[in-house]
Amino acid sequence: MLKKFLAAIMIALPALGFAQAKFGVVNTQPIIEAMPEMKDATAQLETASKKYQDEYNNFTEEYNKKVAEVQELQKDSSTPELILQRKVKDIQDLQTRIEEFRQTVDRDMQRQQEQLFAPIQQKVSEAITAVGKEGGYTFIFESMVPVYVGADVTDVTDLVKGKLGVK
């Protein structure tokens, strides 16, 4: 009986400590979207994407020309088989280069995005930490996750925006 009583007290003590805790939620998405740094980062990514798209278009244009050339050579029965084979191999090599290019572009765009967004995310994280310390919060959670938020939880999104100077 005494063991059950002690176990109940040990379970209840941490819960009593949380009664004093102060909880907050924050929605970082509108904060990040409102930051001028985000607009600059997005513009830089769009510029890089456009350049890569232009280069990809050049590749596909070259590919289409080579395919059309092979089709014309295939119509001409006097074209030696060796020439056709070499042209087909050129097309296959170009297909490989195009695929490698696409993979490299994907990796590079991912890297650029991480480099550009990391300082923004760090700045938001620091602002959330500052709001948490100033407001005496025990926890601040991302508001996109909870299914239910009680009345004793404060939305600190506007406080974080204020800390960052964004609207």
Tab-separated table of N, CA and C in Angstrom, residues 19 33 36 48 68-69 76 94-95 97 100 105 120 132 138 142 151:
chain	number	residue	atom	x	y	z
A	19	ALA	N	2.162	22.631	-13.715
A	19	ALA	CA	1.063	23.561	-13.479
A	19	ALA	C	1.585	24.986	-13.432
A	33	GLU	N	8.014	34.127	-44.147
A	33	GLU	CA	7.543	34.718	-45.404
A	33	GLU	C	7.569	36.240	-45.373
A	36	PRO	N	12.314	40.271	-45.049
A	36	PRO	CA	12.901	40.731	-46.314
A	36	PRO	C	14.014	39.803	-46.811
A	48	ALA	N	18.966	31.620	-60.189
A	48	ALA	CA	19.772	30.427	-60.465
A	48	ALA	C	18.946	29.396	-61.229
A	68	ALA	N	16.583	14.500	-85.000
A	68	ALA	CA	16.066	14.809	-86.342
A	68	ALA	C	17.096	14.439	-87.409
A	69	GLU	N	18.361	14.696	-87.109
A	69	GLU	CA	19.432	14.364	-88.060
A	69	GLU	C	19.503	12.850	-88.288
A	76	ASP	N	17.616	7.953	-95.695
A	76	ASP	CA	18.530	7.822	-96.838
A	76	ASP	C	19.180	6.437	-96.777
A	94	LEU	N	24.561	12.127	-75.144
A	94	LEU	CA	23.921	13.388	-74.792
A	94	LEU	C	22.816	13.161	-73.762
A	95	GLN	N	22.064	12.078	-73.901
A	95	GLN	CA	21.039	11.746	-72.911
A	95	GLN	C	21.674	11.558	-71.531
A	97	ARG	N	24.509	12.875	-70.477
A	97	ARG	CA	24.951	14.205	-70.008
A	97	ARG	C	23.774	15.023	-69.496
A	100	GLU	N	22.818	13.629	-66.058
A	100	GLU	CA	23.821	14.045	-65.073
A	100	GLU	C	23.661	15.531	-64.735
A	105	VAL	N	22.105	19.756	-61.027
A	105	VAL	CA	21.279	20.941	-60.770
A	105	VAL	C	20.443	20.740	-59.514
A	120	ILE	N	18.256	32.633	-42.161
A	120	ILE	CA	16.899	33.105	-41.884
A	120	ILE	C	16.293	32.273	-40.759
A	132	GLY	N	10.935	33.747	-25.676
A	132	GLY	CA	10.738	32.757	-24.622
A	132	GLY	C	11.363	33.183	-23.314
A	138	THR	N	8.154	28.278	-20.540
A	138	THR	CA	8.835	27.012	-20.315
A	138	THR	C	9.061	26.320	-21.651
A	142	GLU	N	5.932	24.811	-32.156
A	142	GLU	CA	5.460	25.203	-33.488
A	142	GLU	C	3.962	24.926	-33.529
A	151	ALA	N	-6.504	26.983	-23.427
A	151	ALA	CA	-6.566	28.420	-23.184
A	151	ALA	C	-5.325	28.949	-22.467
